[in-house]
CSV table of C-alpha atoms in Angstrom, one decimal:
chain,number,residue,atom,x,y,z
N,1377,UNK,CA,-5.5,5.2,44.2
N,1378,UNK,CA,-4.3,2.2,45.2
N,1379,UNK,CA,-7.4,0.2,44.2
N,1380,UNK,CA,-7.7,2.3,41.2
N,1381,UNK,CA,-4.7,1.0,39.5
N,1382,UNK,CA,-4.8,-2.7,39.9
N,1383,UNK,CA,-8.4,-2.6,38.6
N,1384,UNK,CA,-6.9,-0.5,35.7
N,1385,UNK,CA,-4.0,-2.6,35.3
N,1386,UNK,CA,-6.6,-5.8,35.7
N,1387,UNK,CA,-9.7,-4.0,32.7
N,1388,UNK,CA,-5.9,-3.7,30.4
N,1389,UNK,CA,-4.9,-7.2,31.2
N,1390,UNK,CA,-8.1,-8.1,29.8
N,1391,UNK,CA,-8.4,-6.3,27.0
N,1392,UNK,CA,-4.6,-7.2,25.6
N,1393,UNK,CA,-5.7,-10.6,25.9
N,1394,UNK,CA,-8.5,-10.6,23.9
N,1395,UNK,CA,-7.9,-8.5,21.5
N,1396,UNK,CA,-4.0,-9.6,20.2
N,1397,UNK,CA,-5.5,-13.1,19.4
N,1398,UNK,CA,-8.3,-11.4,17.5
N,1399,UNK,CA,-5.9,-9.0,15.1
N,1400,UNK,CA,-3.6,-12.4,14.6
N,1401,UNK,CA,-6.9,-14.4,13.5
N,1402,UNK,CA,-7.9,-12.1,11.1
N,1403,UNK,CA,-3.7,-11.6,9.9
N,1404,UNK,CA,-4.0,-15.2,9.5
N,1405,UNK,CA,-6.9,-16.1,7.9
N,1406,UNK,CA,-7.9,-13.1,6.1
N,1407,UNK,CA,-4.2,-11.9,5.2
N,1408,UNK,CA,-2.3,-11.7,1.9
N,1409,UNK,CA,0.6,-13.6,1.8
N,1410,UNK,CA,2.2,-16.5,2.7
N,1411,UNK,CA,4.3,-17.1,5.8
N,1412,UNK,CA,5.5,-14.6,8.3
N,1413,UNK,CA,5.3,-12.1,5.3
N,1414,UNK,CA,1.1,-11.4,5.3
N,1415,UNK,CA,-0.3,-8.2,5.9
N,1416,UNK,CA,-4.4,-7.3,6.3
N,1417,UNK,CA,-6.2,-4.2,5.2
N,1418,UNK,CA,-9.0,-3.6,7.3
N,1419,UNK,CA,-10.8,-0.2,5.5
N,1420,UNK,CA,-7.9,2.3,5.1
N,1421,UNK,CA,-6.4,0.5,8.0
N,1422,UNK,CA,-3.4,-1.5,7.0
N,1423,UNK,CA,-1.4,-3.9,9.3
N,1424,UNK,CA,1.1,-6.6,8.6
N,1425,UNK,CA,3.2,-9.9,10.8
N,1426,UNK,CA,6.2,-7.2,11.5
N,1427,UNK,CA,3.9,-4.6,13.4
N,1428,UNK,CA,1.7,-7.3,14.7
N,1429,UNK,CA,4.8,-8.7,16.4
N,1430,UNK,CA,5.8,-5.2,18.0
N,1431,UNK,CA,2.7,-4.7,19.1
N,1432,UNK,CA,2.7,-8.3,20.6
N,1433,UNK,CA,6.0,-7.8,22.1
N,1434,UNK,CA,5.0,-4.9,23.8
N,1435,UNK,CA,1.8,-5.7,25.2
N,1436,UNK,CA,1.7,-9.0,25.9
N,1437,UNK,CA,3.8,-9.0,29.1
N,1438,UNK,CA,0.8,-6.6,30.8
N,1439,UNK,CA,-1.7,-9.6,30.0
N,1440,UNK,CA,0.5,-12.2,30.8
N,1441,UNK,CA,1.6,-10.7,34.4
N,1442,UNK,CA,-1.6,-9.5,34.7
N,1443,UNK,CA,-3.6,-13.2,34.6
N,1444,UNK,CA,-0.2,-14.4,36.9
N,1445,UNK,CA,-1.1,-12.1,39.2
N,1446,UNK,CA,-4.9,-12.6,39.3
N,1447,UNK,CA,-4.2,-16.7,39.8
N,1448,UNK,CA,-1.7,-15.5,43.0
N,1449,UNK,CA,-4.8,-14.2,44.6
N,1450,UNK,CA,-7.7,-17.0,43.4
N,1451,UNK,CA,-4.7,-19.4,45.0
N,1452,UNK,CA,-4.2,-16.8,48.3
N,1453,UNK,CA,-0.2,-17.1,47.7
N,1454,UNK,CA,2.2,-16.1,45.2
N,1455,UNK,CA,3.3,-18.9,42.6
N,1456,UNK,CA,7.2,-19.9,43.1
N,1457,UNK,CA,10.0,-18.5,41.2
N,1458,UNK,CA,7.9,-15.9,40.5
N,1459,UNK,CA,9.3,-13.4,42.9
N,1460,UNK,CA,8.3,-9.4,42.4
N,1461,UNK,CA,5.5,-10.7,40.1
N,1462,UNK,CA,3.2,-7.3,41.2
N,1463,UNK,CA,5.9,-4.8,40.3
N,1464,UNK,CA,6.7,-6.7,36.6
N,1465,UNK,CA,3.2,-6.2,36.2
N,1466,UNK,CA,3.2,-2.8,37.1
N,1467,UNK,CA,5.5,-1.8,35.0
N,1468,UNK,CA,4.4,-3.7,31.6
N,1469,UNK,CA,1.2,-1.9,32.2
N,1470,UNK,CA,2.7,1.4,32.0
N,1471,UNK,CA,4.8,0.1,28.9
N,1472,UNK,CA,1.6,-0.9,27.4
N,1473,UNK,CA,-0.1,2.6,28.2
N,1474,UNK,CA,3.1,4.6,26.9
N,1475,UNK,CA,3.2,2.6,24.2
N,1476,UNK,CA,-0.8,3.5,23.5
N,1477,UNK,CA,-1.0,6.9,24.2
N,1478,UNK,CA,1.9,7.5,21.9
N,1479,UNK,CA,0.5,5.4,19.0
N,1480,UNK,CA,-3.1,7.0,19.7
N,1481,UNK,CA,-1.7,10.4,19.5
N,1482,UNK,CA,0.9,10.0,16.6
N,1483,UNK,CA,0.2,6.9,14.3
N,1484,UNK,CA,-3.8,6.0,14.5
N,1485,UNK,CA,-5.6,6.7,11.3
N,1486,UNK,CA,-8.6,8.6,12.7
N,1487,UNK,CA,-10.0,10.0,9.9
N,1488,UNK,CA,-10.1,6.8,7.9
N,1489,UNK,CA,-11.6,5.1,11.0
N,1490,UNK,CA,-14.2,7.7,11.5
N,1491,UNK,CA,-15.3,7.7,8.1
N,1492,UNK,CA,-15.1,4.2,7.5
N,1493,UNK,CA,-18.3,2.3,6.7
N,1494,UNK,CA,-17.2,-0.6,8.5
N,1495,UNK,CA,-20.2,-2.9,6.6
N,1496,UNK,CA,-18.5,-2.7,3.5
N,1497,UNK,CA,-14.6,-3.3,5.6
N,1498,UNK,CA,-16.5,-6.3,7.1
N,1499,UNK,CA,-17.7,-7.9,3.9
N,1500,UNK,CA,-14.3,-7.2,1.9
N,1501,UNK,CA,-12.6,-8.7,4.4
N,1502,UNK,CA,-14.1,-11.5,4.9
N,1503,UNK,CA,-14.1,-12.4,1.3
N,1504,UNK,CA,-10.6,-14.1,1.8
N,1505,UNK,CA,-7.3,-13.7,0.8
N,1506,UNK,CA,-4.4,-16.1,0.3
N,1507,UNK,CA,-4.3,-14.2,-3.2
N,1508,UNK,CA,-2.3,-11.4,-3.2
N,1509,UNK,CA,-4.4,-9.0,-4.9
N,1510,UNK,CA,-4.5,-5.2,-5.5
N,1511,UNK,CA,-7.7,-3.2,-6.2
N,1512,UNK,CA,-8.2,-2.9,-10.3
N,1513,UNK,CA,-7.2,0.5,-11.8
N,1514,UNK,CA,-11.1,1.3,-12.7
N,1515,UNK,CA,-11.4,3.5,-9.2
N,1516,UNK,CA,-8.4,5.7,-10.2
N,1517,UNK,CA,-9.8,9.1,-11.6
N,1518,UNK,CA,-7.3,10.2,-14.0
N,1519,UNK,CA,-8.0,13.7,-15.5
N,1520,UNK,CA,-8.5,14.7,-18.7
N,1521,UNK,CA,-6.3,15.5,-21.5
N,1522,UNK,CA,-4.7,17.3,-22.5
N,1523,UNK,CA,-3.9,18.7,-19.2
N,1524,UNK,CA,-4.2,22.8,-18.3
N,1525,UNK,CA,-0.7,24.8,-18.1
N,1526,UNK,CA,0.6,25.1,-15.0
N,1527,UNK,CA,3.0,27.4,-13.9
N,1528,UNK,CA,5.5,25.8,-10.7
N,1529,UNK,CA,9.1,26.0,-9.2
N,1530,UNK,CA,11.5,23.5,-10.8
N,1531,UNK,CA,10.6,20.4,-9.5
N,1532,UNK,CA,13.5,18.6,-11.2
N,1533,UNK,CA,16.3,20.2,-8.7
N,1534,UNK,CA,17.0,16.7,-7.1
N,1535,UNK,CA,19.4,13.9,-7.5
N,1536,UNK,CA,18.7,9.9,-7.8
N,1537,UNK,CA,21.1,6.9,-7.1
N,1538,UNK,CA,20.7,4.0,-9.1
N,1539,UNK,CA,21.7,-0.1,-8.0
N,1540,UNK,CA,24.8,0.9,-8.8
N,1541,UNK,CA,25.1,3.8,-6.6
N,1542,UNK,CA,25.5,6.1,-9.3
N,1543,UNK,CA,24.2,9.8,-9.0
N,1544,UNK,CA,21.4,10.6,-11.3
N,1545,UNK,CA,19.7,13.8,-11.9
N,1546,UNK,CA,16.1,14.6,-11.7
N,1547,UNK,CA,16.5,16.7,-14.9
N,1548,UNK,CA,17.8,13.6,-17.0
N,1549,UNK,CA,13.7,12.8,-17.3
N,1550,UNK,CA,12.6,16.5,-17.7
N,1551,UNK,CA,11.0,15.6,-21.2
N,1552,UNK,CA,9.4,12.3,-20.2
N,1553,UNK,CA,6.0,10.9,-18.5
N,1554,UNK,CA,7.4,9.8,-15.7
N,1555,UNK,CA,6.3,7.1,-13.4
N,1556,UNK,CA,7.3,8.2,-10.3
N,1557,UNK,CA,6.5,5.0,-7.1
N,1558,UNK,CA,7.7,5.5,-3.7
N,1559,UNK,CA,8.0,2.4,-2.3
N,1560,UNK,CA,9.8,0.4,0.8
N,1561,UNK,CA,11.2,-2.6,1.3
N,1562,UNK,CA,9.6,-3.3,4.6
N,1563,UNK,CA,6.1,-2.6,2.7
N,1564,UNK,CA,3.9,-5.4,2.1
N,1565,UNK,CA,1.6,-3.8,0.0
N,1566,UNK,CA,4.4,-1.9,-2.2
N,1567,UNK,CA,5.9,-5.5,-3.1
N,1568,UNK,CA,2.0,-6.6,-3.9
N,1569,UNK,CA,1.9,-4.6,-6.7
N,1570,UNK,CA,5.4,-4.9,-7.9
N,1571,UNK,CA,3.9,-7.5,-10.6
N,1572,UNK,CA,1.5,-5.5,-11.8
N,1573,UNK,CA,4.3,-2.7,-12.5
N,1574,UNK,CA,6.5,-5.2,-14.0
N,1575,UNK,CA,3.8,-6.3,-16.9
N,1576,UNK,CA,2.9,-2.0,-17.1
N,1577,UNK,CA,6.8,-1.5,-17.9
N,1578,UNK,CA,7.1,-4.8,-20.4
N,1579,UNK,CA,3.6,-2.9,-22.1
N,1580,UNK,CA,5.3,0.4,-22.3
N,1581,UNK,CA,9.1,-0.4,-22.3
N,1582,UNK,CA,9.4,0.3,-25.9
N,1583,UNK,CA,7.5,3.8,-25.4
N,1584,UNK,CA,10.7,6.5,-25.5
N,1585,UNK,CA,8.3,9.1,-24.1
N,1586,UNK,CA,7.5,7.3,-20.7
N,1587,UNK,CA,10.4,6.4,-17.8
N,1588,UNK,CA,9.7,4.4,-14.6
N,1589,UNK,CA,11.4,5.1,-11.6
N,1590,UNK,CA,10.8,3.2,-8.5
N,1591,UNK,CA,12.4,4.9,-5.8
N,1592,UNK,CA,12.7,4.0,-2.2
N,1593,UNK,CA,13.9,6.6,0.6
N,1594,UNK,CA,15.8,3.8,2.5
N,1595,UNK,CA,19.9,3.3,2.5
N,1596,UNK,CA,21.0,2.0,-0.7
N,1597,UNK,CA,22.7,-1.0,0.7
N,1598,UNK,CA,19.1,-2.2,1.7
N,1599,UNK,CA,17.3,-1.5,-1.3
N,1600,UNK,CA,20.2,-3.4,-3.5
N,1601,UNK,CA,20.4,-6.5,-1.4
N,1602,UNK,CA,16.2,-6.9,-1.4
N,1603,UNK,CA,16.3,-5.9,-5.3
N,1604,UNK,CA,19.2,-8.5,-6.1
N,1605,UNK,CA,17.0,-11.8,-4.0
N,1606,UNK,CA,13.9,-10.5,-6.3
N,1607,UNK,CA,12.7,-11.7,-10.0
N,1608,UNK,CA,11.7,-8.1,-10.7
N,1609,UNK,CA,13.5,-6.4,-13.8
N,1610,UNK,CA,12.7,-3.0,-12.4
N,1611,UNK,CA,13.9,0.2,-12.9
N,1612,UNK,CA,15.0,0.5,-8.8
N,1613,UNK,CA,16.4,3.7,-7.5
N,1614,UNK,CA,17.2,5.3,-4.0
N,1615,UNK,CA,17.1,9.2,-2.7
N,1616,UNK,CA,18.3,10.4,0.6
N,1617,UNK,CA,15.2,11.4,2.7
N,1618,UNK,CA,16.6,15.2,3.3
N,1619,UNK,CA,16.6,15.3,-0.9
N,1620,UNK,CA,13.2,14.3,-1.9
N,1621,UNK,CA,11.0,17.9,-2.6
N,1622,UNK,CA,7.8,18.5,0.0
N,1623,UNK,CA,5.4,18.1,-3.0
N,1624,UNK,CA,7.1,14.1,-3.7
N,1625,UNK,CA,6.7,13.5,-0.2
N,1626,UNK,CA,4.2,10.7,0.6
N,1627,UNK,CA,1.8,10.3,3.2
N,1628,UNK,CA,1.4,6.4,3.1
N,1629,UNK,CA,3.1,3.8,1.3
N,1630,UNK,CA,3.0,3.1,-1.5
N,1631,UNK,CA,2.4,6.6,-3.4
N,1632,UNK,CA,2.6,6.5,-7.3
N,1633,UNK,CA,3.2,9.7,-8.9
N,1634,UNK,CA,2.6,10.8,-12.6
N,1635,UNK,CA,4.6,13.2,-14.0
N,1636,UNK,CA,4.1,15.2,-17.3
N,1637,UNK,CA,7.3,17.3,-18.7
N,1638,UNK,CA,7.8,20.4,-17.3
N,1639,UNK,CA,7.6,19.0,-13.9
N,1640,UNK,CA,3.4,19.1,-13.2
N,1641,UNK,CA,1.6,15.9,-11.1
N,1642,UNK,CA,-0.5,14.6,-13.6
N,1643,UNK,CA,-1.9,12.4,-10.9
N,1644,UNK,CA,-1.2,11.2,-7.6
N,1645,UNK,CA,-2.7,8.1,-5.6
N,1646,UNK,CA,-1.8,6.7,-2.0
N,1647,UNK,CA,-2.2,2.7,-1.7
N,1648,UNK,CA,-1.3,-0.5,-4.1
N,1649,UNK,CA,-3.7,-0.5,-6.9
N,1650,UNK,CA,-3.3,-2.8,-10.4
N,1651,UNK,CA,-1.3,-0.9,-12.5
N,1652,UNK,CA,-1.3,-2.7,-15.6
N,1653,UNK,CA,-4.6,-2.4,-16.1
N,1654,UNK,CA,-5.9,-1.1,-19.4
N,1655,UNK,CA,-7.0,2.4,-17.9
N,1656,UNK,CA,-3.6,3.5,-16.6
N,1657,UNK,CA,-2.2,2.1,-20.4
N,1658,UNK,CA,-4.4,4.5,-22.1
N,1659,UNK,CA,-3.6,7.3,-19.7
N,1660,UNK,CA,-0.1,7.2,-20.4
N,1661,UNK,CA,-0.3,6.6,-23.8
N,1662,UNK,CA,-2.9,9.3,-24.3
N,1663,UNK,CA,0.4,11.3,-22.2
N,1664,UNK,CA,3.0,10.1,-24.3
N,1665,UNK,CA,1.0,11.2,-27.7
N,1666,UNK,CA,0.7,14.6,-26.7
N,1667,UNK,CA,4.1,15.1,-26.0
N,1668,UNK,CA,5.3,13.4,-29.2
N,1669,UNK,CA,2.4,15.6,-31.0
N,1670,UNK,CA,3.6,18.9,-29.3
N,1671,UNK,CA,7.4,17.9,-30.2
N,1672,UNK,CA,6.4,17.6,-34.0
N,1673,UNK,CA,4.7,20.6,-33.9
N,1674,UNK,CA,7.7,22.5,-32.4
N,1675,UNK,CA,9.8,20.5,-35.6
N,1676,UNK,CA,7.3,21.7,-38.3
C-alpha cells in the first residue's frame, strides 16, 4: 500500500499537469469571448474561465506538490522551506480524487460524451471563435400548425417578479404565445444569445398576441444589478426556485420555452441557438395568427 499510493498520487500528478494546460489552450484559443469571460463547447460539452478556474484551484496543488516532491528525491533531500511537503501532497491528492469522483458521478455528461462523434466536435472546434456566435435556427424542428388539443393541469398557477420586484402572475399571459427563456447570469452561453433575442423582440414587439419573458431562477438583487450594467431592453424577470412547475424546469442552461394559450409547450429546446432567425419569426407568427383567427371566430 505504501508503494501503491505515491505511484497513484505520482500517474495523478501527471495527468493534472498535462491536461489543465490543454483545457486552458483550447478556452483560449478556440473560446467565445473576450477576456476572463470566454467559454468553449466541445460537442454537448460546455465549459467556461469561471469553472476552468475551480477546477484549476482544485487540482493544481496535487501536480504542483506532486513534481516538488519528485525533484526532493531526483535531488536525495528535501528542498528548504518546504517542510511536510509529502503530507501537502497527500492530501491535495485526495482533494483532487474527492473532487473527481464527485463530479464523475454527479455532473459529467456521459450520454453526450458517449454519443458524441468527436470528428465533427474536432472540426467545429477548431474552426475558431473570437465571434460569439450561436447555431442558426434552421436545426430547430418546430411542429406543425395548428397544434393538436391537449388536455393538462393549469400550468399558469405560478407567480413572477419583475426588475422592480413586483409580483406578477403566470395567468396575466394565459392568452398569449409566450416566449418563455430560462436563463442565468453566470451563463455564458445564455448572454450569447441575448442579441439575437433582443432583434426577435424589436421584430415582434408590436405583435399583441406574443409576450417575452426572460426569467432567471437566481435572487433578484443579482439579476437587477447584471440587467441594469447591460444594453439589453429585455423583458427580465425572476421566480423563486421552489415556485417554478417540474414541467418549466430545465436541464441545462439556457432552455427556451414556447407557450401556446391554454398553457401547452409548443416547443422546447436546451442550448443558445439564433433566435431571430426567419424560422422561429414565422413560427410565432404562424402562432399568433391562429389565435387571433380562433378569437374572431369566437367574436362572429
Amino acid at each position: 500500500m505504501k508503494r501503491i499510493l505515491p505511484v497513484y498520487g505520482a500517474i495523478l500528478a501527471i495527468l493534472v499537469a498535462v491536461a489543465l494546460p490543454v483545457f486552458w489552450g483550447i478556452l483560449f484559443f478556440f473560446g467565445r469571448g473576450s477576456a476572463f469571460s470566454r467559454s468553449v463547447s466541445i460537442g454537448s460539452i460546455w465549459y467556461d474561465t469561471e469553472i476552468l478556474v475551480v477546477f484549476t484551484l482544485v487540482m493544481a496543488p496535487a501536480a504542483i506538490f506532486g513534481i516538488c516532491c519528485a525533484l526532493r528525491r531526483v535531488l536525495k533531500g528535501e528542498p528548504s522551506g518546504c517542510p511536510g511537503l509529502s503530507a501537502l501532497w497527500g492530501f491535495s491528492t485526495i482533494q483532487t480524487t474527492v473532487f473527481l469522483a464527485l463530479y464523475l458521478a454527479f455532473a459529467a455528461p456521459w450520454s453526450a460524451i458517449m454519443n458524441m462523434d468527436w470528428k465533427e466536435v474536432f472540426t467545429e472546434v477548431t474552426q475558431g471563435a473570437d465571434e460569439e456566435y450561436v447555431p442558426s435556427d434552421e436545426g430547430l424542428e418546430f411542429p406543425a400548425l395548428p397544434l393538436a388539443e391537449q388536455v393538462s393541469q393549469d400550468p399558469y398557477a405560478w407567480n413572477l417578479y419583475d426588475m422592480d420586484g413586483k409580483e406578477v402572475p403566470m395567468s396575466l399571459f394565459r392568452d398569449k404565445v409566450v416566449f418563455l427563456n430560462l436563463w442565468a447570469t453566470w451563463c455564458g452561453f445564455c448572454r450569447y444569445e441575448f442579441p439575437n433575442i433582443q432583434r426577435l423582440v424589436e421584430a415582434m414587439g408590436s405583435n399583441p398576441e406574443i409576450a417575452f419573458i426572460l426569467l432567471s431562477p437566481e435572487e433578484p438583487e443579482v439579476v437587477r444589478s447584471w440587467a441594469a450594467s447591460q444594453k439589453f431592453k429585455l423583458p427580465f424577470y425572476t421566480v423563486r426556485r421552489e415556485d417554478l412547475p417540474e414541467e418549466f424546469t430545465p436541464q441545462g442552461l439556457p432552455t427556451t420555452f414556447i407557450i401556446v394559450p391554454g398553457g401547452r409547450v409548443a416547443f422546447q429546446h436546451s442550448g443558445a441557438a439564433a433566435w431571430d432567425g426567419d424560422k422561429t419569426q414565422q413560427f410565432l407568427r404562424g402562432l399568433a395568427g391562429h389565435i387571433a383567427g380562433s378569437s374572431k371566430q369566437r367574436r362572429d
